[in-house]
Short mmCIF file of C-alpha atoms in Angstrom, two decimals:
data_model
loop_
_atom_site.label_atom_id
_atom_site.label_comp_id
_atom_site.label_asym_id
_atom_site.label_seq_id
_atom_site.Cartn_x
_atom_site.Cartn_y
_atom_site.Cartn_z
CA UNK A 21 0.00 0.00 0.00
CA UNK A 22 1.37 3.45 -0.89
CA UNK A 23 2.07 5.96 1.82
CA UNK A 24 0.82 8.86 -0.30
CA UNK A 25 -1.63 9.47 -3.12
CA UNK A 26 -0.68 12.53 -5.16
CA UNK A 27 -3.84 13.96 -6.74
CA UNK A 28 -2.94 16.89 -9.06
CA UNK A 29 -5.72 18.93 -10.64
CA UNK A 30 -7.64 22.16 -10.53
CA UNK A 31 -10.30 20.63 -8.24
CA UNK A 32 -12.99 23.27 -8.79
CA UNK A 33 -15.64 20.63 -8.18
CA UNK A 34 -15.44 17.31 -6.31
CA UNK A 35 -17.60 14.29 -7.14
CA UNK A 36 -19.16 11.38 -5.29
CA UNK A 37 -17.19 9.04 -7.55
CA UNK A 38 -13.92 10.62 -6.44
CA UNK A 39 -14.79 10.04 -2.78
CA UNK A 40 -15.42 6.32 -3.26
CA UNK A 41 -12.43 5.89 -5.56
CA UNK A 42 -9.99 7.62 -3.21
CA UNK A 43 -11.33 5.72 -0.17
CA UNK A 44 -10.62 2.42 -1.88
CA UNK A 45 -7.25 3.54 -3.22
CA UNK A 46 -6.11 4.97 0.13
CA UNK A 47 -7.09 1.76 1.90
CA UNK A 48 -8.79 3.51 4.82
CA UNK A 49 -12.30 4.70 5.43
CA UNK A 50 -12.09 6.16 8.90
CA UNK A 51 -9.43 8.83 8.56
CA UNK A 52 -7.47 7.34 11.47
CA UNK A 53 -4.14 7.66 9.72
CA UNK A 54 -3.79 3.96 8.76
CA UNK A 55 -4.48 4.65 5.09
CA UNK A 56 -2.50 6.61 2.55
CA UNK A 57 -2.44 10.40 2.84
CA UNK A 58 -4.00 12.15 -0.16
CA UNK A 59 -1.85 15.07 -1.31
CA UNK A 60 -4.08 17.44 -3.28
CA UNK A 61 -1.89 19.50 -5.60
CA UNK A 62 -4.33 22.26 -6.54
CA UNK A 63 -3.07 23.71 -9.80
CA UNK A 64 -3.80 27.24 -11.08
CA UNK A 65 -4.12 28.18 -7.41
CA UNK A 66 -3.39 31.83 -8.19
CA UNK A 67 -6.21 32.05 -10.74
CA UNK A 68 -9.89 32.75 -10.18
CA UNK A 69 -12.87 34.25 -12.00
CA UNK A 70 -11.78 32.89 -15.38
CA UNK A 71 -13.52 30.30 -17.52
CA UNK A 72 -10.65 27.88 -16.99
CA UNK A 73 -10.47 28.62 -13.26
CA UNK A 74 -13.74 30.06 -11.96
CA UNK A 75 -13.40 29.20 -8.24
CA UNK A 76 -10.73 30.83 -6.04
CA UNK A 77 -8.18 28.58 -4.37
CA UNK A 78 -9.30 29.20 -0.79
CA UNK A 79 -12.81 27.99 -1.63
CA UNK A 80 -11.43 24.94 -3.40
CA UNK A 81 -9.30 24.19 -0.34
CA UNK A 82 -12.33 24.54 1.95
CA UNK A 83 -14.30 22.06 -0.14
CA UNK A 84 -11.39 19.58 -0.19
CA UNK A 85 -11.01 19.71 3.60
CA UNK A 86 -14.73 19.13 4.11
CA UNK A 87 -14.69 16.37 1.47
CA UNK A 88 -11.84 14.67 3.32
CA UNK A 89 -13.69 14.72 6.64
CA UNK A 90 -16.88 13.32 5.12
CA UNK A 91 -15.00 10.67 3.12
CA UNK A 92 -12.75 9.65 6.05
CA UNK A 93 -9.55 10.63 4.22
CA UNK A 94 -6.37 12.08 5.63
CA UNK A 95 -5.44 14.93 3.29
CA UNK A 96 -2.81 17.58 2.71
CA UNK A 97 -3.74 20.45 0.37
CA UNK A 98 -0.96 22.22 -1.55
CA UNK A 99 -1.40 25.26 -3.83
CA UNK A 100 0.45 25.16 -7.15
CA UNK A 101 0.61 28.44 -9.04
CA UNK A 102 -0.08 28.49 -12.77
CA UNK A 103 2.93 27.99 -15.00
CA UNK A 104 3.63 28.32 -18.69
CA UNK A 105 3.13 25.14 -20.68
CA UNK A 106 6.07 22.86 -19.88
CA UNK A 107 6.92 19.17 -20.18
CA UNK A 108 8.38 19.46 -16.67
CA UNK A 109 5.00 20.07 -15.04
CA UNK A 110 5.35 16.95 -12.88
CA UNK A 111 8.68 18.09 -11.47
CA UNK A 112 7.29 21.58 -10.80
CA UNK A 113 4.36 20.11 -8.88
CA UNK A 114 6.57 17.80 -6.81
CA UNK A 115 8.85 20.69 -5.89
CA UNK A 116 5.80 22.73 -4.80
CA UNK A 117 4.70 19.89 -2.56
CA UNK A 118 8.17 19.65 -1.03
CA UNK A 119 8.46 23.40 -0.48
CA UNK A 120 4.94 23.91 0.87
CA UNK A 121 4.23 20.72 2.83
CA UNK A 122 7.72 19.35 3.42
CA UNK A 123 6.86 16.09 1.68
CA UNK A 124 9.48 14.55 -0.60
CA UNK A 125 7.28 12.27 -2.68
CA UNK A 126 9.00 9.41 -4.51
CA UNK A 127 7.87 6.53 -6.75
CA UNK A 128 8.63 4.18 -3.86
CA UNK A 129 5.99 5.65 -1.56
CA UNK A 130 3.53 7.51 -3.82
CA UNK A 131 0.87 6.65 -6.37
CA UNK A 132 -0.26 9.48 -8.67
CA UNK A 133 -4.03 9.66 -9.19
CA UNK A 134 -4.64 11.36 -12.54
CA UNK A 135 -7.19 10.88 -15.32
CA UNK A 136 -5.51 13.17 -17.88
CA UNK A 137 -3.26 11.00 -20.09
CA UNK A 138 -0.83 13.79 -21.00
CA UNK A 139 -0.26 14.69 -17.36
CA UNK A 140 -0.12 11.08 -16.17
CA UNK A 141 2.58 10.38 -18.77
CA UNK A 142 4.82 13.05 -17.21
CA UNK A 143 4.70 11.28 -13.84
CA UNK A 144 5.16 7.88 -15.47
CA UNK A 145 8.42 9.12 -17.01
CA UNK A 146 9.61 9.86 -13.47
CA UNK A 147 8.77 6.30 -12.41
CA UNK A 148 5.54 6.94 -10.48
CA UNK A 149 2.75 4.34 -10.65
CA UNK A 150 -0.50 5.79 -11.98
CA UNK A 151 -4.11 5.37 -10.91
CA UNK A 152 -6.41 6.58 -13.65
CA UNK A 153 -9.38 7.71 -11.50
CA UNK A 154 -12.28 8.16 -14.01
CA UNK A 155 -10.14 6.58 -16.74
CA UNK A 156 -9.97 3.34 -14.70
CA UNK A 157 -13.70 2.70 -14.92
CA UNK A 158 -15.88 1.58 -17.81
CA UNK A 159 -18.11 3.20 -18.65
CA UNK A 160 -16.22 6.24 -17.46
CA UNK A 161 -18.13 8.37 -14.93
CA UNK A 162 -18.58 12.09 -15.48
CA UNK A 163 -15.38 14.01 -14.86
CA UNK A 164 -15.49 16.94 -12.43
CA UNK A 165 -15.16 19.54 -15.17
CA UNK A 166 -18.07 18.01 -17.08
CA UNK A 167 -20.17 18.19 -13.91
CA UNK A 168 -19.20 21.85 -13.47
CA UNK A 169 -20.30 22.57 -17.04
CA UNK A 170 -23.65 20.95 -16.29
CA UNK A 171 -24.01 23.41 -13.43
CA UNK A 172 -23.13 26.31 -15.75
CA UNK A 173 -25.70 25.08 -18.29
CA UNK A 174 -28.45 24.99 -15.65
CA UNK A 175 -28.64 21.17 -15.67
CA UNK A 176 -29.82 20.11 -12.16
CA UNK A 177 -28.19 16.67 -12.55
CA UNK A 178 -24.90 18.18 -11.40
CA UNK A 179 -26.15 17.91 -7.81
CA UNK A 180 -26.50 14.14 -8.10
CA UNK A 181 -22.90 13.80 -9.28
CA UNK A 182 -21.17 16.40 -7.11
CA UNK A 183 -20.01 15.46 -3.64
CA UNK A 184 -21.99 16.95 -0.69
CA UNK A 185 -18.86 18.88 0.34
CA UNK A 186 -18.86 20.77 -2.93
CA UNK A 187 -22.61 21.34 -2.80
CA UNK A 188 -22.31 22.71 0.73
CA UNK A 189 -19.41 25.07 0.04
CA UNK A 190 -20.97 26.22 -3.23
CA UNK A 191 -24.25 26.99 -1.45
CA UNK A 192 -22.68 28.84 1.49
CA UNK A 193 -20.50 31.04 -0.70
CA UNK A 194 -22.86 31.28 -3.70
CA UNK A 195 -20.25 29.69 -5.93
CA UNK A 196 -22.88 28.16 -8.19
CA UNK A 197 -23.90 31.68 -9.24
CA UNK A 198 -20.23 32.62 -9.71
CA UNK A 199 -19.54 29.58 -11.89
CA UNK A 200 -22.55 30.28 -14.10
CA UNK A 201 -21.59 33.93 -14.51
CA UNK A 202 -17.93 33.27 -15.29
CA UNK A 203 -18.29 30.24 -17.54
CA UNK A 204 -21.10 31.86 -19.56
CA UNK A 205 -19.44 35.28 -19.76
CA UNK A 206 -19.75 36.49 -23.39
CA UNK A 207 -16.75 38.83 -23.17
CA UNK A 208 -13.98 37.52 -20.96
CA UNK A 209 -11.77 34.76 -22.34
CA UNK A 210 -10.52 31.55 -20.73
CA UNK A 211 -7.62 33.32 -19.02
CA UNK A 212 -9.55 36.34 -17.80
CA UNK A 213 -8.82 38.96 -20.46
CA UNK A 214 -10.77 40.65 -23.22
CA UNK A 215 -8.60 39.21 -25.98
CA UNK A 216 -5.93 36.50 -25.83
CA UNK A 217 -3.37 38.64 -27.71
CA UNK A 218 -3.48 41.65 -25.41
CA UNK A 219 -0.20 42.57 -23.69
CA UNK A 220 -1.44 43.77 -20.29
CA UNK A 221 2.02 44.91 -19.22
CA UNK A 222 1.91 47.49 -22.02
CA UNK A 223 -1.60 48.54 -21.00
CA UNK A 224 -0.67 48.91 -17.33
CA UNK A 225 2.27 51.13 -18.27
CA UNK A 226 0.06 53.25 -20.54
CA UNK A 227 -2.57 53.65 -17.80
CA UNK A 228 0.08 54.77 -15.34
CA UNK A 229 1.56 57.28 -17.79
CA UNK A 230 -1.86 58.84 -18.49
CA UNK A 231 -3.17 58.80 -14.91
CA UNK A 232 -2.02 62.32 -14.00
CA UNK A 233 -3.70 63.79 -17.08
CA UNK A 234 -6.93 61.85 -16.48
CA UNK A 235 -7.14 62.80 -12.82
CA UNK A 236 -6.41 66.47 -13.53
CA UNK A 237 -9.33 66.54 -15.97
CA UNK A 238 -11.88 65.13 -13.53
CA UNK A 239 -10.73 65.79 -9.93
CA UNK A 240 -12.78 68.98 -9.46
CA UNK A 241 -15.94 67.18 -10.60
CA UNK A 242 -15.62 64.20 -8.25
CA UNK A 243 -18.26 64.14 -5.54
CA UNK A 244 -16.94 62.77 -2.20
CA UNK A 245 -18.52 59.68 -0.72
CA UNK A 246 -18.51 56.34 -2.48
CA UNK A 247 -16.23 56.75 -5.51
CA UNK A 248 -16.01 53.97 -8.09
CA UNK A 249 -13.54 53.63 -10.98
CA UNK A 250 -14.94 51.06 -13.41
CA UNK A 251 -12.26 49.63 -15.67
CA UNK A 252 -9.65 50.90 -13.22
CA UNK A 253 -6.74 49.15 -14.94
CA UNK A 254 -3.88 48.82 -12.45
CA UNK A 255 -5.46 51.38 -10.09
CA UNK A 256 -3.32 54.38 -11.10
CA UNK A 257 -6.17 56.95 -10.99
CA UNK A 258 -7.33 55.69 -7.60
CA UNK A 259 -3.78 56.12 -6.32
CA UNK A 260 -4.08 59.84 -7.13
CA UNK A 261 -7.56 60.05 -5.61
CA UNK A 262 -6.10 58.47 -2.49
CA UNK A 263 -3.77 61.46 -2.10
CA UNK A 264 -6.59 64.04 -2.13
CA UNK A 265 -7.22 65.44 1.39
CA UNK A 266 -10.82 66.23 0.46
CA UNK A 267 -11.46 62.53 -0.24
CA UNK A 268 -9.85 61.05 2.87
CA UNK A 269 -13.26 60.02 4.27
CA UNK A 270 -14.43 58.55 0.95
CA UNK A 271 -14.55 54.91 -0.10
CA UNK A 272 -12.38 54.31 -3.17
CA UNK A 273 -13.50 51.29 -5.19
CA UNK A 274 -11.89 49.87 -8.31
CA UNK A 275 -13.64 47.44 -10.67
CA UNK A 276 -11.56 45.61 -13.29
CA UNK A 277 -12.43 42.66 -15.51
CA UNK A 278 -8.94 41.70 -16.75
CA UNK A 279 -7.33 39.25 -14.34
CA UNK A 280 -3.80 40.53 -14.95
CA UNK A 281 -4.74 44.12 -14.09
CA UNK A 282 -6.94 43.17 -11.14
CA UNK A 283 -4.10 41.18 -9.62
CA UNK A 284 -1.82 44.21 -9.92
CA UNK A 285 -4.41 46.31 -8.04
CA UNK A 286 -4.55 43.77 -5.21
CA UNK A 287 -0.75 43.62 -5.13
CA UNK A 288 -0.50 47.41 -4.84
CA UNK A 289 -2.94 47.47 -1.95
CA UNK A 290 -0.99 44.73 -0.17
CA UNK A 291 2.24 46.69 -0.67
CA UNK A 292 0.84 49.83 0.97
CA UNK A 293 0.33 52.03 -2.09
CA UNK A 294 -2.88 53.38 -0.55
CA UNK A 295 -3.16 55.30 2.73
CA UNK A 296 -6.97 55.32 2.81
CA UNK A 297 -8.10 52.15 4.62
CA UNK A 298 -11.32 52.11 2.62
CA UNK A 299 -9.86 51.08 -0.73
CA UNK A 300 -11.44 48.01 -2.31
CA UNK A 301 -11.05 46.16 -5.61
CA UNK A 302 -13.56 43.89 -7.33
CA UNK A 303 -13.06 41.69 -10.35
CA UNK A 304 -16.31 41.98 -12.26
CA UNK A 305 -17.60 42.16 -15.82
CA UNK A 306 -19.99 45.10 -15.82
CA UNK A 307 -21.87 43.56 -18.76
CA UNK A 308 -22.82 40.65 -16.53
CA UNK A 309 -25.28 42.63 -14.43
CA UNK A 310 -25.44 45.13 -11.60
CA UNK A 311 -22.29 45.44 -9.50
CA UNK A 312 -23.55 47.93 -6.89
CA UNK A 313 -26.83 48.40 -5.06
CA UNK A 314 -29.30 51.02 -6.35
CA UNK A 315 -28.57 54.61 -5.32
CA UNK A 316 -25.35 53.68 -3.54
CA UNK A 317 -22.55 55.41 -5.51
CA UNK A 318 -21.75 59.13 -5.38
CA UNK A 319 -19.21 59.27 -8.23
CA UNK A 320 -18.53 56.81 -11.01
CA UNK A 321 -15.47 57.29 -13.23
CA UNK A 322 -14.81 55.50 -16.50
CA UNK A 323 -11.76 56.07 -18.66
CA UNK A 324 -11.38 54.50 -22.12
CA UNK A 325 -14.00 51.92 -21.21
CA UNK A 326 -17.25 52.63 -23.02
CA UNK A 327 -15.80 51.96 -26.48
CA UNK A 328 -14.84 48.48 -25.23
CA UNK A 329 -18.38 47.84 -24.03
CA UNK A 330 -19.62 48.95 -27.46
CA UNK A 331 -17.05 46.80 -29.26
CA UNK A 332 -17.13 43.56 -27.27
CA UNK A 333 -20.81 43.62 -26.44
CA UNK A 334 -23.83 44.17 -28.63
CA UNK A 335 -22.93 47.77 -29.53
CA UNK A 336 -25.74 50.17 -28.59
CA UNK A 337 -27.76 47.55 -26.71
CA UNK A 338 -24.83 46.71 -24.44
CA UNK A 339 -23.85 50.33 -23.99
CA UNK A 340 -27.37 51.32 -23.05
CA UNK A 341 -27.52 48.53 -20.43
CA UNK A 342 -24.25 49.80 -19.00
CA UNK A 343 -25.42 53.43 -18.86
CA UNK A 344 -28.68 52.31 -17.26
CA UNK A 345 -26.74 50.31 -14.63
CA UNK A 346 -24.66 53.38 -13.77
CA UNK A 347 -27.76 55.53 -13.52
CA UNK A 348 -29.41 52.96 -11.26
CA UNK A 349 -26.47 52.73 -8.83
CA UNK A 350 -25.93 56.53 -8.70
CA UNK A 351 -27.37 58.45 -5.77
CA UNK A 352 -29.69 61.37 -6.64
CA UNK A 353 -27.36 64.28 -7.32
CA UNK A 354 -24.47 61.89 -7.98
CA UNK A 355 -22.23 62.09 -11.02
CA UNK A 356 -20.85 59.85 -13.74
CA UNK A 357 -17.64 61.11 -15.38
CA UNK A 358 -16.79 59.39 -18.64
CA UNK A 359 -13.68 60.08 -20.73
CA UNK A 360 -13.22 58.12 -23.93
CA UNK A 361 -12.64 58.21 -27.65
CA UNK A 362 -15.40 59.68 -29.80
CA UNK A 363 -16.53 59.54 -33.40
CA UNK A 364 -16.41 62.70 -35.52
CA UNK A 365 -19.57 64.59 -36.36
CA UNK A 366 -20.99 63.41 -39.68
CA UNK A 367 -18.82 60.31 -39.65
CA UNK A 368 -20.77 58.67 -42.49
CA UNK A 369 -19.77 61.29 -45.06
CA UNK A 370 -17.20 60.34 -47.69
CA UNK A 371 -13.72 61.88 -47.48
CA UNK A 372 -10.35 61.43 -49.15
CA UNK A 373 -7.36 60.28 -47.16
CA UNK A 374 -3.78 60.68 -48.37
CA UNK A 375 -1.35 58.35 -46.60
CA UNK A 376 2.44 58.10 -46.61
CA UNK A 377 3.94 55.29 -48.69
CA UNK A 378 7.64 55.91 -48.04
CA UNK A 379 7.66 55.24 -44.28
CA UNK A 380 7.69 51.44 -44.59
CA UNK A 381 7.21 48.52 -46.93
CA UNK A 382 4.37 48.26 -49.44
CA UNK A 383 3.54 44.58 -50.04
CA UNK A 384 1.43 43.66 -53.05
CA UNK A 385 -1.30 42.45 -50.70
CA UNK A 386 -1.92 42.38 -46.94
CA UNK A 387 -1.31 39.26 -44.87
CA UNK A 388 -4.35 37.22 -43.88
CA UNK A 389 -2.58 35.04 -41.32
CA UNK A 390 -1.39 37.43 -38.61
CA UNK A 391 -3.28 35.45 -35.98
CA UNK A 392 -1.05 32.44 -36.70
CA UNK A 393 2.09 34.42 -35.86
CA UNK A 394 3.50 35.03 -32.42
CA UNK A 395 2.55 38.43 -30.93
CA UNK A 396 6.12 39.66 -31.50
CA UNK A 397 6.13 38.52 -35.13
CA UNK A 398 2.74 40.12 -35.83
CA UNK A 399 3.85 43.39 -34.20
CA UNK A 400 7.08 43.44 -36.20
CA UNK A 401 5.25 42.86 -39.47
CA UNK A 402 2.71 45.66 -38.91
CA UNK A 403 5.38 48.07 -37.62
CA UNK A 404 7.36 47.57 -40.81
CA UNK A 405 4.49 48.56 -43.12
CA UNK A 406 4.03 52.01 -44.59
CA UNK A 407 1.02 53.97 -43.36
CA UNK A 408 -0.76 53.27 -46.65
CA UNK A 409 -0.02 49.54 -46.47
CA UNK A 410 -1.09 49.53 -42.85
CA UNK A 411 -4.57 50.65 -43.97
CA UNK A 412 -4.80 47.57 -46.20
CA UNK A 413 -3.78 45.38 -43.25
CA UNK A 414 -6.29 47.15 -41.00
CA UNK A 415 -9.08 46.39 -43.48
CA UNK A 416 -8.23 42.68 -43.21
CA UNK A 417 -7.95 42.51 -39.42
CA UNK A 418 -10.55 45.02 -38.19
CA UNK A 419 -13.68 43.34 -36.85
CA UNK A 420 -15.95 46.09 -38.20
CA UNK A 421 -15.85 45.83 -42.02
CA UNK A 422 -15.63 49.01 -44.08
CA UNK A 423 -15.28 49.85 -47.75
CA UNK A 424 -12.56 52.02 -49.25
CA UNK A 425 -11.63 52.84 -52.81
CA UNK A 426 -8.22 53.79 -54.16
CA UNK A 427 -8.19 57.08 -56.04
CA UNK A 428 -6.03 57.57 -59.13
CA UNK A 429 -2.66 58.70 -57.80
CA UNK A 430 0.89 57.98 -59.06
CA UNK A 431 1.99 56.73 -55.65
CA UNK A 432 -1.26 54.94 -54.83
CA UNK A 433 -1.46 57.01 -51.66
CA UNK A 434 -5.05 58.28 -51.80
CA UNK A 435 -8.25 56.45 -50.88
CA UNK A 436 -11.89 57.39 -50.44
CA UNK A 437 -13.81 56.10 -47.41
CA UNK A 438 -16.12 57.35 -44.69
CA UNK A 439 -14.80 59.84 -42.15
CA UNK A 440 -15.56 57.45 -39.29
CA UNK A 441 -13.58 54.59 -40.84
CA UNK A 442 -10.70 56.96 -41.61
CA UNK A 443 -10.48 58.12 -38.00
CA UNK A 444 -10.84 54.61 -36.63
CA UNK A 445 -7.80 53.62 -38.67
CA UNK A 446 -5.78 56.76 -37.96
CA UNK A 447 -6.30 56.56 -34.20
CA UNK A 448 -5.30 52.87 -34.18
CA UNK A 449 -2.51 52.67 -36.74
CA UNK A 450 0.32 53.12 -34.22
CA UNK A 451 -0.81 50.38 -31.81
CA UNK A 452 1.40 47.76 -33.43
CA UNK A 453 2.30 45.97 -30.18
CA UNK A 454 -1.34 45.04 -29.62
CA UNK A 455 -2.55 45.15 -33.21
CA UNK A 456 -4.71 42.02 -33.15
CA UNK A 457 -6.30 43.17 -29.91
CA UNK A 458 -6.88 46.76 -31.00
CA UNK A 459 -8.46 45.66 -34.26
CA UNK A 460 -11.24 44.06 -32.22
CA UNK A 461 -12.43 47.49 -31.10
CA UNK A 462 -14.26 50.42 -32.68
CA UNK A 463 -13.34 53.92 -31.48
CA UNK A 464 -15.82 55.91 -33.55
CA UNK A 465 -19.06 54.09 -32.82
CA UNK A 466 -20.83 57.16 -31.37
CA UNK A 467 -20.76 60.86 -32.19
CA UNK A 468 -21.26 63.42 -29.43
CA UNK A 469 -24.88 63.94 -30.44
CA UNK A 470 -25.45 60.20 -30.00
CA UNK A 471 -23.98 60.38 -26.51
CA UNK A 472 -26.21 63.27 -25.47
CA UNK A 473 -29.30 61.51 -26.75
CA UNK A 474 -28.41 58.26 -24.95
CA UNK A 475 -27.71 59.93 -21.61
CA UNK A 476 -30.87 62.02 -21.74
CA UNK A 477 -32.96 59.00 -22.68
CA UNK A 478 -31.70 57.08 -19.62
CA UNK A 479 -32.36 60.05 -17.34
CA UNK A 480 -29.00 61.76 -16.86
CA UNK A 481 -28.48 65.50 -17.14
CA UNK A 482 -25.46 66.33 -19.31
CA UNK A 483 -23.42 69.00 -17.53
CA UNK A 484 -21.86 72.09 -19.16
CA UNK A 485 -18.36 70.67 -18.72
CA UNK A 486 -19.23 67.95 -21.23
CA UNK A 487 -18.17 68.06 -24.83
CA UNK A 488 -16.06 66.55 -27.62
CA UNK A 489 -12.51 67.66 -28.29
CA UNK A 490 -9.54 66.90 -30.49
CA UNK A 491 -6.34 65.55 -28.99
CA UNK A 492 -3.95 67.97 -30.62
CA UNK A 493 -0.90 65.95 -29.63
CA UNK A 494 -2.23 63.05 -31.70
CA UNK A 495 -3.02 65.38 -34.60
CA UNK A 496 0.43 66.97 -34.55
CA UNK A 497 2.56 63.91 -33.84
CA UNK A 498 0.63 60.97 -35.26
CA UNK A 499 -1.51 62.31 -38.09
CA UNK A 500 0.09 65.37 -39.71
CA UNK A 501 3.43 63.65 -40.54
CA UNK A 502 1.85 60.78 -42.49
CA UNK A 503 -1.70 61.70 -43.48
CA UNK A 504 -3.94 64.44 -44.88
CA UNK A 505 -7.71 64.71 -45.04
CA UNK A 506 -9.83 66.37 -47.73
CA UNK A 507 -13.26 66.39 -49.31
CA UNK A 508 -13.85 64.21 -52.39
CA UNK A 509 -13.21 67.30 -54.58
CA UNK A 510 -9.88 67.96 -52.89
CA UNK A 511 -10.71 70.70 -50.36
CA UNK A 512 -8.46 70.30 -47.28
CA UNK A 513 -10.16 69.35 -44.00
CA UNK A 514 -9.00 69.83 -40.43
CA UNK A 515 -8.68 66.77 -38.25
CA UNK A 516 -11.98 66.24 -36.44
CA UNK A 517 -12.64 65.56 -32.77
CA UNK A 518 -11.12 62.39 -31.32
CA UNK A 519 -12.32 62.28 -27.69
CA UNK A 520 -15.22 63.18 -25.43
CA UNK A 521 -15.60 64.18 -21.77
CA UNK A 522 -19.05 63.54 -20.32
CA UNK A 523 -20.11 64.81 -16.90
CA UNK A 524 -23.57 63.39 -16.29
CA UNK A 525 -25.64 63.92 -13.15
CA UNK A 526 -28.61 62.03 -11.85
CA UNK A 527 -31.23 64.65 -11.01
CA UNK A 528 -31.74 65.24 -7.29
CA UNK A 529 -35.47 64.55 -7.42
CA UNK A 530 -35.20 61.08 -9.03
#
């Protein structure tokens, strides 16, 4: 009989089958120490709220401990942080067990319980005997992940397959609702981001660089009390709010959907970046439903967020639901401050766009396989294109199709297209590091008039500080050197607005 059973896995859900199987394999049913000790190596222990890992580690651990008591098993639970794909996964797990629990597991005293052939093979190469768990039985019982998916699909049969320990912990901590929300999330990917190609390190750095400018634009319009930054990134704006003496009695709350950025917020709080004790962070997808109670928030801030809701959701329908949710959670007299990109007035009119051809290569045709390249390779390819060739590549990769027509020109530098499509390209053309992510978004979905109509329809009052504006730095440094805009008959046009600031108040008497 082995001394230990090593049971690696994510262990988001435990089953009745596992209890009976492990009892027989451990050779003890009373937990008196005579049987083998089950070593639960809980992988992806640092991940939560993602499709691949919906349940946080501490809840998984709680369910395992209760499972062990009910099943009469002696258990040791070890967290194993997520690692890059490696054929040394078995060694990494064994080293985690040794470092965390002080157990040096060897093939002489340990059987590995694992139903995943690829993982089991890694332990077999190290000489460990393997017990196949579900793979040992014919017909094979439902695997834990399949049972979890039944829960997410609303199939009540999951309760008959799940172990009472899981059912109990799920009920007490409302994990069944969490699993349904996360697994069925229409926006967030398996690893907790909006797109799998997004480099969140780059985004965090950009947020930090722009935080001073963003805070300076809104600080005088922030109403003290409960202050929420939705889409807070790595928390850079809240760091500045934390330094405001007038807000020292306020609650500062950050909401972020991307796991990478949320984890950075939590890390900053743990490291003492904030002096206000009432700083809180939540990982939520605002498209998934209300985050805050009605009439409970004094100030909501959103920076560069609403275009993502438009792009990744159902455009106006999703954006309206979001605006309605903000209105609902705002106290009477409270304020929503929104800063984002904005479409130009009359964006459907046809314009001519002259683009540089000498600032990069000009392939005969754009690539259609960028998604098959590594992020670095894709970025290098796009960065090497001329501005004119980059438009052709944008037309292939952008998720919002548009038409454009080359105009007779010796250099092939002039095209006709709508003003909105032109500005969507021009305000995105320099984001080569995250090209495949950025081409999933639309910057110019709404004009300012559309914004005013939407806010008024929901019930907000649009304050006098609101309005569209042009980022002149972008015009001077990004547009003028490589592009020119004109009417179809050749009359020069100024660059239109690129951004909007909205200060919306919920009327006091509502």
